mmCIF file of C-alpha atoms and ligand atoms in Angstrom:
data_model
loop_
_atom_site.group_PDB
_atom_site.id
_atom_site.type_symbol
_atom_site.label_atom_id
_atom_site.label_comp_id
_atom_site.label_asym_id
_atom_site.label_seq_id
_atom_site.Cartn_x
_atom_site.Cartn_y
_atom_site.Cartn_z
ATOM 1 C CA MET A 1 5.884 -9.240 24.912
ATOM 2 C CA THR A 2 6.493 -5.837 23.353
ATOM 3 C CA ALA A 3 7.295 -2.708 25.343
ATOM 4 C CA PHE A 4 8.304 0.848 24.609
ATOM 5 C CA PRO A 5 12.073 1.155 24.136
ATOM 6 C CA ASP A 6 14.315 2.721 26.794
ATOM 7 C CA GLY A 7 14.246 6.503 26.863
ATOM 8 C CA VAL A 8 10.590 6.763 25.872
ATOM 9 C CA THR A 9 8.060 8.497 28.089
ATOM 10 C CA HIS A 10 4.546 7.379 27.244
ATOM 11 C CA ARG A 11 1.328 9.155 28.195
ATOM 12 C CA HIS A 12 -2.063 7.689 27.260
ATOM 13 C CA LEU A 13 -5.149 9.892 27.224
ATOM 14 C CA GLU A 14 -8.759 8.904 26.641
ATOM 15 C CA THR A 15 -10.023 11.806 24.535
ATOM 16 C CA VAL A 16 -7.949 14.616 23.040
ATOM 17 C CA ASP A 17 -8.400 17.102 20.223
ATOM 18 C CA SER A 18 -5.270 15.855 18.460
ATOM 19 C CA THR A 19 -2.308 13.913 19.844
ATOM 20 C CA ASN A 20 -0.034 16.132 17.717
ATOM 21 C CA LEU A 21 -1.345 19.199 19.558
ATOM 22 C CA VAL A 22 -0.800 17.534 22.953
ATOM 23 C CA ALA A 23 2.721 16.513 21.882
ATOM 24 C CA ARG A 24 3.484 20.103 20.863
ATOM 25 C CA ASP A 25 3.111 21.067 24.523
ATOM 26 C CA SER A 26 5.516 18.293 25.638
ATOM 27 C CA LEU A 27 8.570 18.868 23.465
ATOM 28 C CA GLU A 28 10.913 16.339 25.074
ATOM 29 C CA HIS A 29 12.804 13.803 22.971
ATOM 30 C CA GLY A 30 11.121 10.397 23.234
ATOM 31 C CA THR A 31 7.722 11.596 24.402
ATOM 32 C CA VAL A 32 4.895 9.418 23.088
ATOM 33 C CA ILE A 33 1.306 10.545 23.324
ATOM 34 C CA THR A 34 -1.483 8.097 22.527
ATOM 35 C CA ALA A 35 -5.226 8.594 22.753
ATOM 36 C CA ALA A 36 -8.232 6.302 22.561
ATOM 37 C CA ARG A 37 -10.020 8.844 20.383
ATOM 38 C CA GLN A 38 -9.499 12.312 18.895
ATOM 39 C CA THR A 39 -12.144 14.969 18.475
ATOM 40 C CA ALA A 40 -10.149 17.076 16.005
ATOM 41 C CA GLY A 41 -7.713 14.634 14.409
ATOM 42 C CA ARG A 42 -5.720 16.315 11.680
ATOM 43 C CA GLY A 43 -4.459 14.893 8.404
ATOM 44 C CA ARG A 44 -2.142 16.256 5.731
ATOM 45 C CA TYR A 45 -3.281 19.147 3.517
ATOM 46 C CA GLY A 46 -5.471 20.471 6.372
ATOM 47 C CA ARG A 47 -7.832 17.508 6.134
ATOM 48 C CA ASP A 48 -9.659 15.949 9.083
ATOM 49 C CA TRP A 49 -8.599 12.547 10.368
ATOM 50 C CA THR A 50 -11.678 10.739 11.655
ATOM 51 C CA SER A 51 -10.669 9.133 14.934
ATOM 52 C CA PRO A 52 -13.117 6.645 16.477
ATOM 53 C CA GLU A 53 -12.059 4.325 19.304
ATOM 54 C CA GLY A 54 -10.271 1.137 18.214
ATOM 55 C CA ASN A 55 -7.606 2.596 15.913
ATOM 56 C CA LEU A 56 -4.176 3.864 16.929
ATOM 57 C CA TYR A 57 -3.609 7.613 17.328
ATOM 58 C CA LEU A 58 -0.027 8.316 18.330
ATOM 59 C CA SER A 59 2.404 11.222 18.294
ATOM 60 C CA LEU A 60 6.113 10.783 18.892
ATOM 61 C CA VAL A 61 8.463 13.676 19.710
ATOM 62 C CA TRP A 62 11.965 13.189 18.272
ATOM 63 C CA GLU A 63 14.873 15.621 18.440
ATOM 64 C CA VAL A 64 16.739 16.038 15.146
ATOM 65 C CA SER A 65 19.756 18.042 14.039
ATOM 66 C CA ASP A 66 17.906 20.515 11.799
ATOM 67 C CA PHE A 67 14.727 21.104 9.785
ATOM 68 C CA ASP A 68 16.209 19.335 6.745
ATOM 69 C CA ALA A 69 16.071 16.046 8.636
ATOM 70 C CA ALA A 70 12.268 16.085 8.427
ATOM 71 C CA GLY A 71 12.252 14.684 4.880
ATOM 72 C CA LYS A 72 14.337 11.656 5.865
ATOM 73 C CA TYR A 73 12.154 10.959 8.884
ATOM 74 C CA ALA A 74 9.026 11.012 6.708
ATOM 75 C CA PHE A 75 10.359 7.943 4.896
ATOM 76 C CA LEU A 76 11.812 6.410 8.041
ATOM 77 C CA SER A 77 8.392 6.639 9.730
ATOM 78 C CA ALA A 78 6.676 4.837 6.851
ATOM 79 C CA VAL A 79 9.256 2.052 6.792
ATOM 80 C CA ALA A 80 9.014 1.715 10.592
ATOM 81 C CA LEU A 81 5.219 1.510 10.390
ATOM 82 C CA ALA A 82 5.396 -1.229 7.772
ATOM 83 C CA ASP A 83 7.810 -3.272 9.915
ATOM 84 C CA ALA A 84 5.642 -2.684 12.988
ATOM 85 C CA LEU A 85 2.508 -3.873 11.192
ATOM 86 C CA LYS A 86 4.264 -7.053 10.086
ATOM 87 C CA ALA A 87 5.481 -7.674 13.647
ATOM 88 C CA ALA A 88 2.105 -6.908 15.238
ATOM 89 C CA THR A 89 0.181 -9.173 12.844
ATOM 90 C CA GLY A 90 2.893 -11.850 12.958
ATOM 91 C CA ASP A 91 2.811 -11.860 9.168
ATOM 92 C CA ASP A 92 6.147 -11.058 7.536
ATOM 93 C CA ASP A 93 4.520 -11.338 4.133
ATOM 94 C CA LEU A 94 1.723 -8.840 4.807
ATOM 95 C CA PRO A 95 1.408 -7.231 1.352
ATOM 96 C CA LEU A 96 1.947 -3.626 2.413
ATOM 97 C CA GLN A 97 2.921 -0.922 -0.019
ATOM 98 C CA LEU A 98 4.255 2.583 0.556
ATOM 99 C CA LYS A 99 2.911 5.567 -1.314
ATOM 100 C CA TRP A 100 5.154 8.605 -1.662
ATOM 101 C CA PRO A 101 6.099 10.039 0.670
ATOM 102 C CA ASN A 102 4.727 8.130 3.643
ATOM 103 C CA ASP A 103 1.284 6.560 3.329
ATOM 104 C CA VAL A 104 1.052 2.852 4.098
ATOM 105 C CA LEU A 105 -1.341 0.920 1.851
ATOM 106 C CA LEU A 106 -2.794 -2.557 2.028
ATOM 107 C CA GLY A 107 -4.483 -3.941 -1.079
ATOM 108 C CA GLY A 108 -3.991 -0.528 -2.678
ATOM 109 C CA LYS A 109 -6.037 1.216 0.041
ATOM 110 C CA LYS A 110 -4.748 3.541 2.723
ATOM 111 C CA LEU A 111 -4.113 1.832 6.060
ATOM 112 C CA CYS A 112 -1.981 4.438 7.878
ATOM 113 C CA GLY A 113 -1.291 8.122 7.544
ATOM 114 C CA ILE A 114 1.536 10.218 8.949
ATOM 115 C CA LEU A 115 1.435 13.918 9.764
ATOM 116 C CA LEU A 116 4.952 15.132 10.439
ATOM 117 C CA GLU A 117 5.372 18.566 11.986
ATOM 118 C CA ALA A 118 8.494 20.387 13.158
ATOM 119 C CA GLU A 119 8.870 22.697 16.174
ATOM 120 C CA THR A 120 11.778 24.410 17.912
ATOM 121 C CA LYS A 121 12.445 24.849 21.625
ATOM 122 C CA ASP A 122 15.562 26.391 23.170
ATOM 123 C CA GLY A 123 17.288 26.291 19.788
ATOM 124 C CA GLN A 124 16.629 22.547 19.287
ATOM 125 C CA VAL A 125 14.521 21.117 16.475
ATOM 126 C CA TYR A 126 11.901 18.508 17.330
ATOM 127 C CA LEU A 127 9.764 16.503 14.961
ATOM 128 C CA ILE A 128 6.262 15.523 15.959
ATOM 129 C CA ILE A 129 5.488 12.335 14.105
ATOM 130 C CA GLY A 130 1.746 11.829 14.274
ATOM 131 C CA THR A 131 0.471 8.543 12.985
ATOM 132 C CA GLY A 132 -2.993 7.121 12.625
ATOM 133 C CA VAL A 133 -3.276 3.366 12.001
ATOM 134 C CA ASN A 134 -6.646 1.978 10.993
ATOM 135 C CA LEU A 135 -6.930 -1.135 13.138
ATOM 136 C CA THR A 136 -10.708 -1.600 13.336
ATOM 137 C CA ASP A 137 -12.292 1.302 11.414
ATOM 138 C CA ALA A 138 -11.646 3.118 8.171
ATOM 139 C CA PRO A 139 -13.432 5.563 5.899
ATOM 140 C CA ASP A 140 -14.664 4.262 2.500
ATOM 141 C CA TYR A 141 -11.514 5.199 0.579
ATOM 142 C CA ALA A 142 -9.296 3.384 3.102
ATOM 143 C CA CYS A 143 -9.008 0.006 4.836
ATOM 144 C CA ASP A 144 -8.373 -1.363 8.311
ATOM 145 C CA VAL A 145 -6.301 -4.281 9.595
ATOM 146 C CA GLN A 146 -9.234 -6.216 11.065
ATOM 147 C CA SER A 147 -11.408 -6.161 7.941
ATOM 148 C CA ALA A 148 -8.500 -6.730 5.566
ATOM 149 C CA THR A 149 -6.697 -9.523 7.449
ATOM 150 C CA GLY A 150 -9.132 -10.816 10.087
ATOM 151 C CA LYS A 151 -6.491 -10.018 12.718
ATOM 152 C CA THR A 152 -7.109 -7.976 15.847
ATOM 153 C CA ILE A 153 -4.290 -5.730 17.044
ATOM 154 C CA ALA A 154 -4.651 -3.771 20.276
ATOM 155 C CA PRO A 155 -3.739 -0.094 19.760
ATOM 156 C CA MET A 156 -1.114 -0.238 22.529
ATOM 157 C CA ASP A 157 0.530 -3.291 20.997
ATOM 158 C CA MET A 158 0.770 -1.455 17.681
ATOM 159 C CA ALA A 159 2.092 1.648 19.470
ATOM 160 C CA GLN A 160 4.913 -0.311 21.115
ATOM 161 C CA HIS A 161 5.836 -2.079 17.894
ATOM 162 C CA PHE A 162 5.891 1.232 16.020
ATOM 163 C CA VAL A 163 8.033 3.144 18.514
ATOM 164 C CA SER A 164 10.474 0.200 18.834
ATOM 165 C CA SER A 165 10.732 -0.096 15.085
ATOM 166 C CA PHE A 166 11.153 3.690 14.739
ATOM 167 C CA ALA A 167 14.013 3.675 17.273
ATOM 168 C CA ALA A 168 15.702 0.778 15.453
ATOM 169 C CA TRP A 169 15.435 2.602 12.113
ATOM 170 C CA ASP A 170 16.732 5.798 13.720
ATOM 171 C CA ALA A 171 19.838 3.889 14.882
ATOM 172 C CA ARG A 172 20.249 2.465 11.356
ATOM 173 C CA LEU A 173 19.898 5.940 9.835
ATOM 174 C CA LYS A 174 22.622 7.218 12.138
ATOM 175 C CA THR A 175 25.056 4.368 11.428
ATOM 176 C CA LYS A 176 24.309 3.471 7.797
ATOM 177 C CA GLY A 177 22.842 6.684 6.415
ATOM 178 C CA PHE A 178 19.635 7.440 4.538
ATOM 179 C CA ASP A 179 20.370 4.841 1.820
ATOM 180 C CA ALA A 180 19.282 2.058 4.201
ATOM 181 C CA VAL A 181 15.911 3.747 4.727
ATOM 182 C CA ARG A 182 15.552 4.584 1.048
ATOM 183 C CA ASP A 183 16.321 1.005 -0.037
ATOM 184 C CA SER A 184 13.652 -0.396 2.272
ATOM 185 C CA TRP A 185 11.171 2.242 1.146
ATOM 186 C CA LEU A 186 11.840 1.524 -2.554
ATOM 187 C CA ALA A 187 11.490 -2.232 -2.018
ATOM 188 C CA GLN A 188 7.921 -1.603 -0.826
ATOM 189 C CA ALA A 189 7.042 1.349 -3.076
ATOM 190 C CA HIS A 190 3.635 1.390 -4.718
ATOM 191 C CA GLY A 191 3.375 2.003 -8.447
ATOM 192 C CA ILE A 192 6.930 2.536 -9.678
ATOM 193 C CA GLY A 193 6.776 2.821 -13.468
ATOM 194 C CA THR A 194 3.066 3.683 -13.541
ATOM 195 C CA ALA A 195 1.279 6.866 -14.570
ATOM 196 C CA ILE A 196 0.734 9.466 -11.854
ATOM 197 C CA ASP A 197 -0.412 13.032 -11.375
ATOM 198 C CA VAL A 198 1.411 15.090 -8.764
ATOM 199 C CA LYS A 199 -0.813 17.846 -7.451
ATOM 200 C CA LEU A 200 0.820 21.023 -6.129
ATOM 201 C CA PRO A 201 -1.139 24.013 -4.796
ATOM 202 C CA GLN A 202 -1.063 25.814 -8.174
ATOM 203 C CA GLU A 203 -0.351 23.112 -10.765
ATOM 204 C CA VAL A 204 -0.507 19.444 -11.617
ATOM 205 C CA PHE A 205 2.383 17.510 -13.195
ATOM 206 C CA SER A 206 1.719 14.272 -15.049
ATOM 207 C CA GLY A 207 4.130 11.513 -15.946
ATOM 208 C CA LYS A 208 5.543 8.175 -14.888
ATOM 209 C CA PHE A 209 6.629 7.518 -11.304
ATOM 210 C CA ALA A 210 10.335 6.761 -11.756
ATOM 211 C CA GLY A 211 11.305 6.276 -8.090
ATOM 212 C CA ILE A 212 12.977 8.609 -5.586
ATOM 213 C CA ASN A 213 16.400 10.261 -5.619
ATOM 214 C CA ALA A 214 19.110 10.027 -2.959
ATOM 215 C CA GLY A 215 17.304 12.596 -0.790
ATOM 216 C CA GLY A 216 13.804 11.100 -1.173
ATOM 217 C CA ALA A 217 12.431 13.523 -3.786
ATOM 218 C CA LEU A 218 9.975 11.945 -6.230
ATOM 219 C CA LEU A 219 11.244 11.441 -9.779
ATOM 220 C CA LEU A 220 8.604 12.082 -12.418
ATOM 221 C CA GLU A 221 9.439 11.046 -15.969
ATOM 222 C CA GLN A 222 7.540 13.300 -18.324
ATOM 223 C CA GLU A 223 6.306 12.488 -21.828
ATOM 224 C CA ASN A 224 9.296 14.199 -23.454
ATOM 225 C CA GLY A 225 11.646 11.982 -21.404
ATOM 226 C CA ALA A 226 12.727 14.768 -19.054
ATOM 227 C CA VAL A 227 12.767 13.788 -15.371
ATOM 228 C CA ARG A 228 11.286 16.315 -12.958
ATOM 229 C CA THR A 229 12.273 16.211 -9.284
ATOM 230 C CA VAL A 230 9.333 16.839 -6.959
ATOM 231 C CA THR A 231 9.903 17.578 -3.281
ATOM 232 C CA SER A 232 6.291 18.157 -2.205
ATOM 233 C CA GLY A 233 2.839 17.455 -3.557
ATOM 234 C CA GLU A 234 0.097 14.859 -3.476
ATOM 235 C CA VAL A 235 0.378 11.806 -5.705
ATOM 236 C CA PHE A 236 -2.591 10.357 -7.581
ATOM 237 C CA PHE A 237 -2.291 7.108 -9.554
ATOM 238 C CA THR A 238 -4.106 7.589 -12.855
HETATM 239 C C1 BTN B 301 -2.654 11.860 6.640
HETATM 240 O O1 BTN B 301 -3.394 12.755 6.217
HETATM 241 O O2 BTN B 301 -2.413 10.864 5.952
HETATM 242 C C2 BTN B 301 -2.019 11.971 7.980
HETATM 243 C C3 BTN B 301 -2.930 11.523 9.075
HETATM 244 C C4 BTN B 301 -2.299 11.601 10.448
HETATM 245 C C5 BTN B 301 -3.259 11.276 11.541
HETATM 246 C C6 BTN B 301 -2.579 11.181 12.875
HETATM 247 S S1 BTN B 301 -3.620 10.472 14.119
HETATM 248 C C7 BTN B 301 -2.457 10.911 15.342
HETATM 249 C C8 BTN B 301 -1.944 12.291 14.991
HETATM 250 N N1 BTN B 301 -2.852 13.300 15.501
HETATM 251 C C9 BTN B 301 -3.435 13.991 14.542
HETATM 252 O O3 BTN B 301 -4.256 14.915 14.700
HETATM 253 N N2 BTN B 301 -3.015 13.561 13.347
HETATM 254 C C10 BTN B 301 -2.062 12.479 13.480
#
């Protein structure tokens, strides 16, 4: 049986606007907020995250050394989610893929999203790692575990697997460094070597996805052979 790891304080709510907003009011390391449904679920780039009952909506509060740590934890969260999905489905070979920086895909369609926000309190930096996992429902562009695999995962089971896996990866990050996270991420990366567009607020860069550097920045090989390092932006496979 799974459980939340030691040091975690879990609070489950039926209906909230957004678990990330609730978590922002409970900035204690190891706080986990889950909700059965969200009325104002938020995605990246200011998008809505549709949140019907049946899926997992979870926010985890994690104290980090400084704001720069956020980038590493974006990758760590994706790798932890992939491990948690494999554990929860009991399928080590579940063909998951990771899309830069931290979407989890199944069959090329989005299965999980992560919204990572940073806050400070009393001089400490806390990350709020908000994750939505499509277990039973997904919009047209995405997919859900039940439809894609025929397996039913209870949201709380997925929550416990995710937080346990996150804590294990956090320990690995602290002992082995970011390379361990990066290696796992790269082993599951979607579309290395293929053509992509990277959309920034004011411009779009096109090229070949050449992997990520030691800090997690996306490497974009342009037509003239030059490699551009991209630290933020939305990736589109062309
Ligand atoms: C994305 O756009 O890919 C990120 C989606 C993140 C959704 C989750 S659901 C739990 C948490 N609460 C929110 O309002 N958003 C995140």
